[in-house]
mmCIF file of N, CA, C and O in Angstrom:
data_model
loop_
_atom_site.group_PDB
_atom_site.id
_atom_site.type_symbol
_atom_site.label_atom_id
_atom_site.label_comp_id
_atom_site.label_asym_id
_atom_site.label_seq_id
_atom_site.Cartn_x
_atom_site.Cartn_y
_atom_site.Cartn_z
ATOM 1 N N UNK R 1 -23.208 50.875 4.604
ATOM 2 C CA UNK R 1 -22.162 50.693 3.639
ATOM 3 C C UNK R 1 -21.145 49.733 4.210
ATOM 4 O O UNK R 1 -20.685 49.865 5.312
ATOM 5 N N UNK R 2 -20.757 48.741 3.440
ATOM 6 C CA UNK R 2 -19.819 47.742 3.902
ATOM 7 C C UNK R 2 -18.648 47.652 2.944
ATOM 8 O O UNK R 2 -18.829 47.631 1.742
ATOM 9 N N UNK R 3 -17.435 47.600 3.496
ATOM 10 C CA UNK R 3 -16.253 47.483 2.653
ATOM 11 C C UNK R 3 -15.769 46.048 2.578
ATOM 12 O O UNK R 3 -14.861 45.739 1.846
ATOM 13 N N UNK R 4 -16.387 45.162 3.340
ATOM 14 C CA UNK R 4 -15.973 43.767 3.376
ATOM 15 C C UNK R 4 -16.598 42.966 2.256
ATOM 16 O O UNK R 4 -17.404 43.446 1.475
ATOM 17 N N UNK R 5 -16.212 41.675 2.161
ATOM 18 C CA UNK R 5 -16.751 40.818 1.112
ATOM 19 C C UNK R 5 -18.256 40.634 1.247
ATOM 20 O O UNK R 5 -18.794 40.594 2.337
ATOM 21 N N UNK R 6 -18.931 40.524 0.119
ATOM 22 C CA UNK R 6 -20.355 40.238 0.070
ATOM 23 C C UNK R 6 -20.556 38.778 0.435
ATOM 24 O O UNK R 6 -19.945 37.899 -0.161
ATOM 25 N N UNK R 7 -21.398 38.500 1.432
ATOM 26 C CA UNK R 7 -21.573 37.124 1.891
ATOM 27 C C UNK R 7 -22.205 36.237 0.826
ATOM 28 O O UNK R 7 -22.051 35.025 0.849
ATOM 29 N N UNK R 8 -22.897 36.822 -0.149
ATOM 30 C CA UNK R 8 -23.529 36.019 -1.201
ATOM 31 C C UNK R 8 -22.558 35.663 -2.309
ATOM 32 O O UNK R 8 -22.629 34.582 -2.869
ATOM 33 N N UNK R 9 -21.637 36.573 -2.636
ATOM 34 C CA UNK R 9 -20.746 36.339 -3.770
ATOM 35 C C UNK R 9 -19.299 36.110 -3.359
ATOM 36 O O UNK R 9 -18.515 35.585 -4.135
ATOM 37 N N UNK R 10 -18.938 36.538 -2.150
ATOM 38 C CA UNK R 10 -17.556 36.411 -1.697
ATOM 39 C C UNK R 10 -16.638 37.485 -2.250
ATOM 40 O O UNK R 10 -15.457 37.506 -1.980
ATOM 41 N N UNK R 11 -17.192 38.395 -3.060
ATOM 42 C CA UNK R 11 -16.360 39.442 -3.641
ATOM 43 C C UNK R 11 -16.497 40.732 -2.838
ATOM 44 O O UNK R 11 -17.496 40.963 -2.169
ATOM 45 N N UNK R 12 -15.490 41.569 -2.910
ATOM 46 C CA UNK R 12 -15.499 42.861 -2.241
ATOM 47 C C UNK R 12 -16.008 43.897 -3.231
ATOM 48 O O UNK R 12 -15.508 43.973 -4.353
ATOM 49 N N UNK R 13 -17.026 44.690 -2.849
ATOM 50 C CA UNK R 13 -17.563 45.677 -3.779
ATOM 51 C C UNK R 13 -16.529 46.739 -4.123
ATOM 52 O O UNK R 13 -15.681 47.083 -3.310
ATOM 53 N N UNK R 14 -16.615 47.240 -5.343
ATOM 54 C CA UNK R 14 -15.714 48.307 -5.800
ATOM 55 C C UNK R 14 -16.099 49.609 -5.123
ATOM 56 O O UNK R 14 -17.265 49.809 -4.777
ATOM 57 N N UNK R 15 -15.133 50.503 -4.902
ATOM 58 C CA UNK R 15 -15.465 51.808 -4.326
ATOM 59 C C UNK R 15 -16.437 52.555 -5.231
ATOM 60 O O UNK R 15 -16.469 52.340 -6.439
ATOM 61 N N UNK R 16 -17.234 53.435 -4.645
ATOM 62 C CA UNK R 16 -18.180 54.249 -5.398
ATOM 63 C C UNK R 16 -17.393 55.243 -6.244
ATOM 64 O O UNK R 16 -16.816 56.195 -5.727
ATOM 65 N N UNK R 17 -17.379 55.029 -7.554
ATOM 66 C CA UNK R 17 -16.588 55.870 -8.464
ATOM 67 C C UNK R 17 -17.133 57.286 -8.560
ATOM 68 O O UNK R 17 -16.411 58.189 -8.977
ATOM 69 N N UNK R 18 -18.387 57.512 -8.166
ATOM 70 C CA UNK R 18 -18.949 58.853 -8.252
ATOM 71 C C UNK R 18 -18.439 59.753 -7.132
ATOM 72 O O UNK R 18 -18.607 60.959 -7.181
ATOM 73 N N UNK R 19 -17.824 59.166 -6.106
ATOM 74 C CA UNK R 19 -17.287 59.936 -4.985
ATOM 75 C C UNK R 19 -15.792 59.675 -4.882
ATOM 76 O O UNK R 19 -15.371 58.628 -4.428
ATOM 77 N N UNK R 20 -14.965 60.633 -5.306
ATOM 78 C CA UNK R 20 -13.519 60.411 -5.230
ATOM 79 C C UNK R 20 -13.051 60.264 -3.789
ATOM 80 O O UNK R 20 -13.571 60.919 -2.890
ATOM 81 N N UNK R 21 -12.114 59.383 -3.582
ATOM 82 C CA UNK R 21 -11.557 59.174 -2.250
ATOM 83 C C UNK R 21 -10.664 60.352 -1.882
ATOM 84 O O UNK R 21 -9.899 60.839 -2.719
ATOM 85 N N UNK R 22 -10.755 60.836 -0.649
ATOM 86 C CA UNK R 22 -9.876 61.932 -0.245
ATOM 87 C C UNK R 22 -8.432 61.442 -0.171
ATOM 88 O O UNK R 22 -8.171 60.306 0.202
ATOM 89 N N UNK R 23 -7.525 62.288 -0.574
ATOM 90 C CA UNK R 23 -6.118 61.905 -0.529
ATOM 91 C C UNK R 23 -5.326 62.735 0.471
ATOM 92 O O UNK R 23 -4.343 62.264 0.990
ATOM 93 N N UNK R 24 -5.746 63.940 0.712
ATOM 94 C CA UNK R 24 -5.039 64.813 1.641
ATOM 95 C C UNK R 24 -5.887 64.979 2.892
ATOM 96 O O UNK R 24 -6.878 65.692 2.886
ATOM 97 N N UNK R 25 -5.491 64.285 3.960
ATOM 98 C CA UNK R 25 -6.244 64.335 5.201
ATOM 99 C C UNK R 25 -5.512 65.164 6.243
ATOM 100 O O UNK R 25 -4.291 65.235 6.247
ATOM 101 N N UNK R 26 -6.286 65.783 7.123
ATOM 102 C CA UNK R 26 -5.747 66.552 8.242
ATOM 103 C C UNK R 26 -6.353 66.018 9.518
ATOM 104 O O UNK R 26 -7.418 65.401 9.511
ATOM 105 N N UNK R 27 -5.712 66.291 10.611
ATOM 106 C CA UNK R 27 -6.248 65.926 11.918
ATOM 107 C C UNK R 27 -6.141 67.143 12.827
ATOM 108 O O UNK R 27 -5.132 67.851 12.819
ATOM 109 N N UNK R 28 -7.196 67.387 13.573
ATOM 110 C CA UNK R 28 -7.217 68.481 14.534
ATOM 111 C C UNK R 28 -7.609 67.922 15.889
ATOM 112 O O UNK R 28 -8.567 67.154 15.991
ATOM 113 N N UNK R 29 -6.863 68.284 16.918
ATOM 114 C CA UNK R 29 -7.175 67.852 18.281
ATOM 115 C C UNK R 29 -7.712 69.051 19.044
ATOM 116 O O UNK R 29 -7.110 70.125 19.049
ATOM 117 N N UNK R 30 -8.874 68.864 19.664
ATOM 118 C CA UNK R 30 -9.462 69.878 20.535
ATOM 119 C C UNK R 30 -9.272 69.390 21.966
ATOM 120 O O UNK R 30 -9.650 68.272 22.306
ATOM 121 N N UNK R 31 -8.634 70.220 22.775
ATOM 122 C CA UNK R 31 -8.326 69.846 24.154
ATOM 123 C C UNK R 31 -9.404 70.371 25.094
ATOM 124 O O UNK R 31 -9.848 71.505 24.972
ATOM 125 N N UNK R 32 -9.827 69.515 26.024
ATOM 126 C CA UNK R 32 -10.871 69.854 26.986
ATOM 127 C C UNK R 32 -10.337 69.675 28.399
ATOM 128 O O UNK R 32 -9.536 68.781 28.654
ATOM 129 N N UNK R 33 -10.805 70.497 29.315
ATOM 130 C CA UNK R 33 -10.478 70.315 30.729
ATOM 131 C C UNK R 33 -11.527 69.407 31.344
ATOM 132 O O UNK R 33 -12.727 69.639 31.183
ATOM 133 N N UNK R 34 -11.087 68.354 32.013
ATOM 134 C CA UNK R 34 -12.010 67.455 32.683
ATOM 135 C C UNK R 34 -12.698 66.450 31.778
ATOM 136 O O UNK R 34 -13.536 65.694 32.224
ATOM 137 N N UNK R 35 -12.395 66.467 30.477
ATOM 138 C CA UNK R 35 -12.954 65.524 29.514
ATOM 139 C C UNK R 35 -11.836 65.072 28.581
ATOM 140 O O UNK R 35 -10.828 65.757 28.446
ATOM 141 N N UNK R 36 -12.013 63.927 27.921
ATOM 142 C CA UNK R 36 -10.976 63.485 26.977
ATOM 143 C C UNK R 36 -10.833 64.470 25.814
ATOM 144 O O UNK R 36 -11.819 65.053 25.354
ATOM 145 N N UNK R 37 -9.595 64.669 25.365
ATOM 146 C CA UNK R 37 -9.362 65.459 24.162
ATOM 147 C C UNK R 37 -9.979 64.714 22.985
ATOM 148 O O UNK R 37 -10.065 63.482 22.979
ATOM 149 N N UNK R 38 -10.438 65.454 21.953
ATOM 150 C CA UNK R 38 -11.074 64.849 20.784
ATOM 151 C C UNK R 38 -10.262 65.162 19.540
ATOM 152 O O UNK R 38 -9.798 66.285 19.349
ATOM 153 N N UNK R 39 -10.091 64.165 18.680
ATOM 154 C CA UNK R 39 -9.369 64.329 17.422
ATOM 155 C C UNK R 39 -10.350 64.096 16.280
ATOM 156 O O UNK R 39 -11.103 63.121 16.281
ATOM 157 N N UNK R 40 -10.343 64.987 15.300
ATOM 158 C CA UNK R 40 -11.177 64.838 14.107
ATOM 159 C C UNK R 40 -10.266 64.741 12.896
ATOM 160 O O UNK R 40 -9.356 65.548 12.724
ATOM 161 N N UNK R 41 -10.517 63.732 12.057
ATOM 162 C CA UNK R 41 -9.763 63.519 10.814
ATOM 163 C C UNK R 41 -10.694 63.867 9.660
ATOM 164 O O UNK R 41 -11.831 63.407 9.615
ATOM 165 N N UNK R 42 -10.205 64.688 8.725
ATOM 166 C CA UNK R 42 -11.059 65.188 7.650
ATOM 167 C C UNK R 42 -10.210 65.553 6.441
ATOM 168 O O UNK R 42 -9.010 65.778 6.559
ATOM 169 N N UNK R 43 -10.827 65.624 5.230
ATOM 170 C CA UNK R 43 -10.090 66.048 4.048
ATOM 171 C C UNK R 43 -9.646 67.498 4.191
ATOM 172 O O UNK R 43 -10.341 68.310 4.808
ATOM 173 N N UNK R 44 -8.524 67.802 3.623
ATOM 174 C CA UNK R 44 -7.944 69.143 3.704
ATOM 175 C C UNK R 44 -8.892 70.215 3.178
ATOM 176 O O UNK R 44 -8.895 71.334 3.666
ATOM 177 N N UNK R 45 -9.736 69.887 2.195
ATOM 178 C CA UNK R 45 -10.600 70.891 1.583
ATOM 179 C C UNK R 45 -12.022 70.911 2.158
ATOM 180 O O UNK R 45 -12.898 71.572 1.627
ATOM 181 N N UNK R 46 -12.275 70.227 3.283
ATOM 182 C CA UNK R 46 -13.615 70.197 3.878
ATOM 183 C C UNK R 46 -13.950 71.536 4.527
ATOM 184 O O UNK R 46 -13.096 72.168 5.136
ATOM 185 N N UNK R 47 -15.215 71.950 4.386
ATOM 186 C CA UNK R 47 -15.634 73.179 5.067
ATOM 187 C C UNK R 47 -16.040 72.845 6.507
ATOM 188 O O UNK R 47 -16.132 71.682 6.887
ATOM 189 N N UNK R 48 -16.268 73.865 7.322
ATOM 190 C CA UNK R 48 -16.568 73.656 8.746
ATOM 191 C C UNK R 48 -17.781 72.761 8.970
ATOM 192 O O UNK R 48 -17.781 71.922 9.862
ATOM 193 N N UNK R 49 -18.832 72.923 8.170
ATOM 194 C CA UNK R 49 -20.038 72.106 8.345
ATOM 195 C C UNK R 49 -19.736 70.634 8.078
ATOM 196 O O UNK R 49 -20.183 69.758 8.816
ATOM 197 N N UNK R 50 -18.967 70.334 7.048
ATOM 198 C CA UNK R 50 -18.630 68.942 6.730
ATOM 199 C C UNK R 50 -17.735 68.339 7.810
ATOM 200 O O UNK R 50 -17.883 67.171 8.162
ATOM 201 N N UNK R 51 -16.834 69.118 8.358
ATOM 202 C CA UNK R 51 -15.936 68.611 9.402
ATOM 203 C C UNK R 51 -16.736 68.147 10.617
ATOM 204 O O UNK R 51 -16.453 67.098 11.187
ATOM 205 N N UNK R 52 -17.768 68.888 10.986
ATOM 206 C CA UNK R 52 -18.523 68.533 12.188
ATOM 207 C C UNK R 52 -19.596 67.483 11.946
ATOM 208 O O UNK R 52 -20.123 66.920 12.900
ATOM 209 N N UNK R 53 -19.919 67.176 10.685
ATOM 210 C CA UNK R 53 -21.019 66.241 10.427
ATOM 211 C C UNK R 53 -20.652 65.020 9.611
ATOM 212 O O UNK R 53 -21.412 64.057 9.601
ATOM 213 N N UNK R 54 -19.527 65.002 8.916
ATOM 214 C CA UNK R 54 -19.243 63.917 7.979
ATOM 215 C C UNK R 54 -17.935 63.174 8.191
ATOM 216 O O UNK R 54 -17.644 62.251 7.442
ATOM 217 N N UNK R 55 -17.134 63.558 9.178
ATOM 218 C CA UNK R 55 -15.816 62.957 9.275
ATOM 219 C C UNK R 55 -15.584 62.344 10.634
ATOM 220 O O UNK R 55 -16.324 62.555 11.572
ATOM 221 N N UNK R 56 -14.537 61.568 10.763
ATOM 222 C CA UNK R 56 -14.252 60.764 11.941
ATOM 223 C C UNK R 56 -13.755 61.607 13.107
ATOM 224 O O UNK R 56 -12.770 62.331 12.980
ATOM 225 N N UNK R 57 -14.438 61.497 14.237
ATOM 226 C CA UNK R 57 -13.992 62.112 15.485
ATOM 227 C C UNK R 57 -13.981 61.040 16.561
ATOM 228 O O UNK R 57 -14.885 60.205 16.627
ATOM 229 N N UNK R 58 -12.952 61.061 17.388
ATOM 230 C CA UNK R 58 -12.830 60.096 18.478
ATOM 231 C C UNK R 58 -11.943 60.696 19.551
ATOM 232 O O UNK R 58 -11.258 61.697 19.328
ATOM 233 N N UNK R 59 -11.950 60.069 20.722
ATOM 234 C CA UNK R 59 -11.035 60.505 21.763
ATOM 235 C C UNK R 59 -9.614 60.423 21.225
ATOM 236 O O UNK R 59 -9.240 59.442 20.577
ATOM 237 N N UNK R 60 -8.830 61.444 21.488
ATOM 238 C CA UNK R 60 -7.485 61.534 20.928
ATOM 239 C C UNK R 60 -6.601 60.355 21.322
ATOM 240 O O UNK R 60 -5.758 59.917 20.541
ATOM 241 N N UNK R 61 -6.816 59.786 22.518
ATOM 242 C CA UNK R 61 -5.962 58.680 22.936
ATOM 243 C C UNK R 61 -6.291 57.370 22.208
ATOM 244 O O UNK R 61 -5.604 56.371 22.383
ATOM 245 N N UNK R 62 -7.317 57.375 21.373
ATOM 246 C CA UNK R 62 -7.646 56.197 20.552
ATOM 247 C C UNK R 62 -6.761 56.101 19.314
ATOM 248 O O UNK R 62 -6.685 55.054 18.684
ATOM 249 N N UNK R 63 -6.139 57.207 18.930
ATOM 250 C CA UNK R 63 -5.274 57.239 17.746
ATOM 251 C C UNK R 63 -3.853 56.883 18.164
ATOM 252 O O UNK R 63 -3.393 57.283 19.235
ATOM 253 N N UNK R 64 -3.162 56.133 17.322
ATOM 254 C CA UNK R 64 -1.773 55.765 17.594
ATOM 255 C C UNK R 64 -0.920 56.121 16.382
ATOM 256 O O UNK R 64 -1.413 56.154 15.259
ATOM 257 N N UNK R 65 0.362 56.385 16.593
ATOM 258 C CA UNK R 65 1.253 56.672 15.464
ATOM 259 C C UNK R 65 1.330 55.469 14.523
ATOM 260 O O UNK R 65 1.360 54.316 14.976
ATOM 261 N N UNK R 66 1.353 55.717 13.221
ATOM 262 C CA UNK R 66 1.437 54.625 12.242
ATOM 263 C C UNK R 66 2.655 53.750 12.468
ATOM 264 O O UNK R 66 2.592 52.529 12.309
ATOM 265 N N UNK R 67 3.775 54.343 12.863
ATOM 266 C CA UNK R 67 4.994 53.553 13.086
ATOM 267 C C UNK R 67 4.818 52.513 14.189
ATOM 268 O O UNK R 67 5.494 51.493 14.190
ATOM 269 N N UNK R 68 3.882 52.746 15.119
ATOM 270 C CA UNK R 68 3.627 51.773 16.180
ATOM 271 C C UNK R 68 2.940 50.519 15.638
ATOM 272 O O UNK R 68 2.961 49.470 16.294
ATOM 273 N N UNK R 69 2.338 50.615 14.469
ATOM 274 C CA UNK R 69 1.587 49.487 13.922
ATOM 275 C C UNK R 69 2.288 48.808 12.750
ATOM 276 O O UNK R 69 1.768 47.866 12.188
ATOM 277 N N UNK R 70 3.420 49.295 12.361
ATOM 278 C CA UNK R 70 4.135 48.718 11.211
ATOM 279 C C UNK R 70 5.092 47.663 11.654
ATOM 280 O O UNK R 70 5.593 47.544 12.668
#
């Protein structure tokens, strides 16, 4: 799946209307000893199975406050 412009047409594809975009996101940080902490970002209404298989997880230090980028 690509969100960028189509190289053949130069246009950006429209979002998939059959799947509503999440609007309420949460983030949970799991702290580990001897390993990097992990942060998972997921919709507020996601169940446990979806959180572990369908949403963004990365080392917590990869995330930065939005105000740092504005």
